[in-house]
Amino acid sequence: MPSNGGSGESTSTQSPRKPSSQKAERPPVLKKFKSVAPDDPRPTPHFPGPLFPAVRRVTSLPPSRASDASADSQGNVAASCLNNVDVVSSLSDRDWMYPSFLGPHSARNRVVTVKPASRPPVRGGGERLVERVQGMAVDEKQQSNTPANKEEVKIAASTTTTVTERSSVSSSSTRRIQGMKLKRYFIFFLIIFSCIYPLTYVSHLRNKVARLEAENINLRRWCSETDVVGNNGNEVLQPEDDSSYNSFVNADSKTVALYTVMFTLMMPFVLYKCLDYLPQVKIISKRTKPNKEEVPLKKRIAYMVDVCFSVYPYAKLLALLFATTFLIAFGGLALYAVTDGSLTEALWLSWTFVADSGNHADSVGIGPRIVSVSISSGGMLIFAMMLGLVSDAISEKVDSLRKGKSEVIEKNHMLILGWSDKLGSLLKQLAIANKSVGGGVVVVLAERDKEEMEMDIAKLEFDFMGTSVICRSGSPLILADLKKVSVSKARAIIVLASDENADQSDARALRVVLSLTGVKEGLKGHVVVEMSDLDNEPLVKLVGGDLIETVVAHDVIGRLMIQCALQPGLAQIWEDILGFENDEFYIKRWPQLDGMQFEDVLISFPDAIPCGVKVAADNGKIIINPDDNYVLKEGDEVLVIAEDDDTYSPGPLPEVRRVSFPEVPELPKYPERILFCGWRRDIHDMIMVLEAFLAPGSELWMFNEVTEKERETKLIDGGLDISGLENIKLVHREGNAVIKRHLESLPLETFDSILILADESLEDSVVHSDSRSLATLLLIRDIQSKRLPYKDTKSTSLRLAGFSHSSWIREMQQASDKSIIISEILDSRTRNLVSVSRISDYVLSNELVSMALAMVAEDKQINRVLEELFAEEGNEMCIKPAEFYLFDQEELCFYEIMIRGRQRKEIVIGYRHANSERAVINPPSKSEPRKWSLDDVFVVIASGS
């Protein structure tokens, strides 16, 4: 049995092992070395490095001898062995090396293919190991003939050959690198010598010529003297030492200048060639190992220059100034070396050559001409660089102004953050609002080019009436861009919703609000944020606090569509009130009205109509349509509808007859059938509003491409309790609203109102959404015109006259008298086309949202008024018949009608005659009586039932 590697040879008294079904344990792969004979002619390989001190030799000797051999082998340097087949037989079966820290092991047979060495090994310092192997070979000759020992010798031979090859390759590569370094150093010193020696030799010749000239002058002076003997004491100048060292030391200032010029000219070339060798010289001097990952010095210098020019804006100018100064100084020094003038004159002459390249024409001599031409060439180059820098600076400034990167120095201006299709109508409303004060300033900050924004605004072809629109390119999410537009000095900030889906648009609005709250200087005005989804409104208010006023675009249009469907003509009234072109809401304090009851305040304004009171004692709460006996207190403000904030004031109480009118009961509500074409994000809110307004037994048909199961899921997720609906019944129909055969399956002639909604799937594209809505409108009117009988009345023919001679449009116009269609058209340009054709009763667009944004931006308190009037609870704006307030052909003034309206707890704000198409809000001459007809209608603010 082979012995364990850690305890020497095993004894024969060991008990035999029990047979086991498992496979015998194999020892680790062992590296073996071959021993050599003393008379082997082949060279002994050498293995450098600390390989053998970590291992020990295990032999078949007794334990004491094995330990001695192991200790001896640990102290020696590893030696190489020869591949001698004759001597291999004398090796024992344990002539291999094994690390002692691996513990005991068992040897095993292994067949290894021996690869002969490609080149003869290098003889090293392994003689002691060879001698030990030879001594051990005599004692173990009998055991070395076993097959296991032969295999061990093969392993040792292969290992020896491999290590020998590696050492040979490494030594040859080291010699090659050292040879290259010596060659580089030789070239470097040769360049330096070739630069310095000619200068020294030229200086030596110059000094020698100077000495000869002085000696010649001295000789001539001596010969001209009458006393040849030299009684007058004149002495001939003795020649000086001809050594170049003494000539260099005793050189005059011009020689030093020449040396300096030549040395300065050569240094850039020398440095450029030798920059990469400086780190190697440093490494050799410090005796450190070179770092292969170290960046070359040329690249580091280029990187530093690049960073300097990129970080410091005045680096180019300073570099040009340094180049100019260096050229003047260097050129002056060169002129001083080649001319007879002083250094000061040479510097001034160098400056003239730099400033004007034509001044070198008067130079005389080869040396002065060469130097002057060089200085003039450098001056032209510097002048060209200066022109380039000036041109770049001017172009950069002009581009900055053109791209809208300059700062806005304004205060009390209106700031709009973002860009959308509502911007045109919003600018129009703000310009009308500023007309009374002679115009104002509106600043637009958006992530677009300034030129594109200005071109789009110019296409509006609208007279801004003195209002200036300033565009700046930047992001509202960056504080530096916000400060650029004087955000802290703006009297109001409007955040427009982006042309993305609702969630992305609201998320961006939230980030803009966070940026606004981070302005250190604070905000002077309030912030009006346009939201797309009503569910995201609480989060924005939570972040902004009392500073934020929100206008939910979808909610405003959705509620207006329902009110217009239930009361035709109401949308036109809302358009007049929300826009600044006619009459709008204003809140102002009038101290002279303190102590008066609201029924007297109601008729105190000849040019306005009071609608409510802002109670100062209740934290500024606005009460719309208060009681008649409410007394105004100190600090209370009055909410009115007027043309402008400076066009009304309270006057003396007019004499009005307070005659009671018999109360006419409200008309009963009848069940209605309404159709929704399309699917909106806030359709569950619209259903809840309809539930509050419609009579029991009404039906709501929903026609869209969303499956019925998915509709119910979305409605429930929106908070709608379908089973809790009492007044309306939901009828689901699935189909495409732009396919005629799908629409023909619906009873379109039986609906009281049809609402064409902007579909949720196309909310990202205004053009596609409007195209779909317009196609649906035309298809519905075409189907209705074929199913409904013509309304052949005189009023219809008069109304249709002059609009269109096309037969199919005339049929659609006649069909519109039977059924009310409210279309949601987002683009105001498309809205104008549909309104002119009169195939739809009314079109709601983003222009109404822009009006609401402008009104809230002018006065944040108006937002609470609009929220209450748009809600399904509280006060609302509605249209009432004339029979509620007067008799047929009764002559009354508008004040008297307002007093009769107070008997019904309503505020009459306008009227519309039977033969008129538009309502009159806040009519003038309220005290003048006139006759009224029962066909007239009145616009009132009343509490919801």
PDB file of N, CA and C in Angstrom, residues 744-778:
ATOM      1  N   GLU A 744     -77.181  53.109 -37.419  1.00  0.00           N
ATOM      2  CA  GLU A 744     -78.550  52.850 -37.875  1.00  0.00           C
ATOM      3  C   GLU A 744     -79.273  51.848 -36.987  1.00  0.00           C
ATOM      4  N   SER A 745     -78.525  51.086 -36.206  1.00  0.00           N
ATOM      5  CA  SER A 745     -79.174  50.142 -35.283  1.00  0.00           C
ATOM      6  C   SER A 745     -79.755  50.827 -34.057  1.00  0.00           C
ATOM      7  N   LEU A 746     -79.483  52.116 -33.868  1.00  0.00           N
ATOM      8  CA  LEU A 746     -79.988  52.865 -32.719  1.00  0.00           C
ATOM      9  C   LEU A 746     -81.234  53.650 -33.114  1.00  0.00           C
ATOM     10  N   PRO A 747     -82.189  53.831 -32.206  1.00  0.00           N
ATOM     11  CA  PRO A 747     -83.385  54.665 -32.485  1.00  0.00           C
ATOM     12  C   PRO A 747     -83.042  56.144 -32.318  1.00  0.00           C
ATOM     13  N   LEU A 748     -82.293  56.682 -33.261  1.00  0.00           N
ATOM     14  CA  LEU A 748     -81.785  58.048 -33.112  1.00  0.00           C
ATOM     15  C   LEU A 748     -82.898  59.083 -33.100  1.00  0.00           C
ATOM     16  N   GLU A 749     -84.025  58.785 -33.698  1.00  0.00           N
ATOM     17  CA  GLU A 749     -85.111  59.770 -33.760  1.00  0.00           C
ATOM     18  C   GLU A 749     -85.883  59.879 -32.458  1.00  0.00           C
ATOM     19  N   THR A 750     -85.640  58.966 -31.505  1.00  0.00           N
ATOM     20  CA  THR A 750     -86.397  58.963 -30.253  1.00  0.00           C
ATOM     21  C   THR A 750     -85.668  59.651 -29.106  1.00  0.00           C
ATOM     22  N   PHE A 751     -84.433  60.065 -29.311  1.00  0.00           N
ATOM     23  CA  PHE A 751     -83.675  60.662 -28.206  1.00  0.00           C
ATOM     24  C   PHE A 751     -83.994  62.143 -28.092  1.00  0.00           C
ATOM     25  N   ASP A 752     -84.121  62.591 -26.840  1.00  0.00           N
ATOM     26  CA  ASP A 752     -84.321  64.019 -26.599  1.00  0.00           C
ATOM     27  C   ASP A 752     -83.016  64.799 -26.745  1.00  0.00           C
ATOM     28  N   SER A 753     -81.936  64.193 -26.325  1.00  0.00           N
ATOM     29  CA  SER A 753     -80.621  64.846 -26.415  1.00  0.00           C
ATOM     30  C   SER A 753     -79.581  63.793 -26.776  1.00  0.00           C
ATOM     31  N   ILE A 754     -78.633  64.205 -27.600  1.00  0.00           N
ATOM     32  CA  ILE A 754     -77.520  63.337 -27.995  1.00  0.00           C
ATOM     33  C   ILE A 754     -76.224  64.090 -27.697  1.00  0.00           C
ATOM     34  N   LEU A 755     -75.357  63.475 -26.924  1.00  0.00           N
ATOM     35  CA  LEU A 755     -74.085  64.079 -26.560  1.00  0.00           C
ATOM     36  C   LEU A 755     -72.964  63.295 -27.249  1.00  0.00           C
ATOM     37  N   ILE A 756     -72.240  63.978 -28.122  1.00  0.00           N
ATOM     38  CA  ILE A 756     -71.096  63.375 -28.807  1.00  0.00           C
ATOM     39  C   ILE A 756     -69.847  63.742 -28.019  1.00  0.00           C
ATOM     40  N   LEU A 757     -69.277  62.752 -27.358  1.00  0.00           N
ATOM     41  CA  LEU A 757     -68.151  62.975 -26.463  1.00  0.00           C
ATOM     42  C   LEU A 757     -66.833  62.740 -27.192  1.00  0.00           C
ATOM     43  N   ALA A 758     -65.806  63.486 -26.767  1.00  0.00           N
ATOM     44  CA  ALA A 758     -64.442  63.239 -27.260  1.00  0.00           C
ATOM     45  C   ALA A 758     -63.944  61.942 -26.633  1.00  0.00           C
ATOM     46  N   ASP A 759     -63.696  60.932 -27.463  1.00  0.00           N
ATOM     47  CA  ASP A 759     -63.387  59.603 -26.954  1.00  0.00           C
ATOM     48  C   ASP A 759     -62.068  59.580 -26.197  1.00  0.00           C
ATOM     49  N   GLU A 760     -62.032  58.783 -25.146  1.00  0.00           N
ATOM     50  CA  GLU A 760     -60.831  58.684 -24.301  1.00  0.00           C
ATOM     51  C   GLU A 760     -59.638  58.125 -25.071  1.00  0.00           C
ATOM     52  N   SER A 761     -59.899  57.215 -26.002  1.00  0.00           N
ATOM     53  CA  SER A 761     -58.794  56.594 -26.736  1.00  0.00           C
ATOM     54  C   SER A 761     -58.069  57.570 -27.635  1.00  0.00           C
ATOM     55  N   LEU A 762     -58.683  58.720 -27.952  1.00  0.00           N
ATOM     56  CA  LEU A 762     -58.069  59.709 -28.838  1.00  0.00           C
ATOM     57  C   LEU A 762     -57.795  61.024 -28.136  1.00  0.00           C
ATOM     58  N   GLU A 763     -57.719  61.001 -26.794  1.00  0.00           N
ATOM     59  CA  GLU A 763     -57.533  62.252 -26.074  1.00  0.00           C
ATOM     60  C   GLU A 763     -56.142  62.841 -26.274  1.00  0.00           C
ATOM     61  N   ASP A 764     -55.182  62.019 -26.726  1.00  0.00           N
ATOM     62  CA  ASP A 764     -53.839  62.541 -26.963  1.00  0.00           C
ATOM     63  C   ASP A 764     -53.754  63.367 -28.236  1.00  0.00           C
ATOM     64  N   SER A 765     -54.693  63.172 -29.165  1.00  0.00           N
ATOM     65  CA  SER A 765     -54.655  63.874 -30.449  1.00  0.00           C
ATOM     66  C   SER A 765     -55.941  64.669 -30.614  1.00  0.00           C
ATOM     67  N   VAL A 766     -55.803  65.976 -30.607  1.00  0.00           N
ATOM     68  CA  VAL A 766     -56.977  66.840 -30.748  1.00  0.00           C
ATOM     69  C   VAL A 766     -57.567  66.722 -32.152  1.00  0.00           C
ATOM     70  N   VAL A 767     -56.718  66.627 -33.153  1.00  0.00           N
ATOM     71  CA  VAL A 767     -57.201  66.574 -34.545  1.00  0.00           C
ATOM     72  C   VAL A 767     -57.989  65.294 -34.792  1.00  0.00           C
ATOM     73  N   HIS A 768     -57.473  64.150 -34.350  1.00  0.00           N
ATOM     74  CA  HIS A 768     -58.173  62.886 -34.559  1.00  0.00           C
ATOM     75  C   HIS A 768     -59.476  62.845 -33.770  1.00  0.00           C
ATOM     76  N   SER A 769     -59.464  63.377 -32.563  1.00  0.00           N
ATOM     77  CA  SER A 769     -60.684  63.386 -31.760  1.00  0.00           C
ATOM     78  C   SER A 769     -61.764  64.243 -32.402  1.00  0.00           C
ATOM     79  N   ASP A 770     -61.385  65.423 -32.908  1.00  0.00           N
ATOM     80  CA  ASP A 770     -62.373  66.293 -33.556  1.00  0.00           C
ATOM     81  C   ASP A 770     -62.876  65.688 -34.863  1.00  0.00           C
ATOM     82  N   SER A 771     -61.989  65.031 -35.590  1.00  0.00           N
ATOM     83  CA  SER A 771     -62.422  64.396 -36.838  1.00  0.00           C
ATOM     84  C   SER A 771     -63.444  63.299 -36.564  1.00  0.00           C
ATOM     85  N   ARG A 772     -63.214  62.533 -35.519  1.00  0.00           N
ATOM     86  CA  ARG A 772     -64.162  61.471 -35.173  1.00  0.00           C
ATOM     87  C   ARG A 772     -65.498  62.046 -34.717  1.00  0.00           C
ATOM     88  N   SER A 773     -65.437  63.102 -33.907  1.00  0.00           N
ATOM     89  CA  SER A 773     -66.688  63.724 -33.431  1.00  0.00           C
ATOM     90  C   SER A 773     -67.464  64.341 -34.589  1.00  0.00           C
ATOM     91  N   LEU A 774     -66.764  64.971 -35.511  1.00  0.00           N
ATOM     92  CA  LEU A 774     -67.436  65.593 -36.653  1.00  0.00           C
ATOM     93  C   LEU A 774     -68.061  64.535 -37.566  1.00  0.00           C
ATOM     94  N   ALA A 775     -67.368  63.424 -37.776  1.00  0.00           N
ATOM     95  CA  ALA A 775     -67.938  62.352 -38.596  1.00  0.00           C
ATOM     96  C   ALA A 775     -69.185  61.766 -37.938  1.00  0.00           C
ATOM     97  N   THR A 776     -69.138  61.559 -36.640  1.00  0.00           N
ATOM     98  CA  THR A 776     -70.316  61.036 -35.917  1.00  0.00           C
ATOM     99  C   THR A 776     -71.485  61.998 -36.019  1.00  0.00           C
ATOM    100  N   LEU A 777     -71.221  63.297 -35.898  1.00  0.00           N
ATOM    101  CA  LEU A 777     -72.277  64.302 -35.987  1.00  0.00           C
ATOM    102  C   LEU A 777     -72.951  64.277 -37.362  1.00  0.00           C
ATOM    103  N   LEU A 778     -72.161  64.209 -38.398  1.00  0.00           N
ATOM    104  CA  LEU A 778     -72.735  64.206 -39.742  1.00  0.00           C
ATOM    105  C   LEU A 778     -73.552  62.937 -39.998  1.00  0.00           C
TER     106      LEU A 778
END
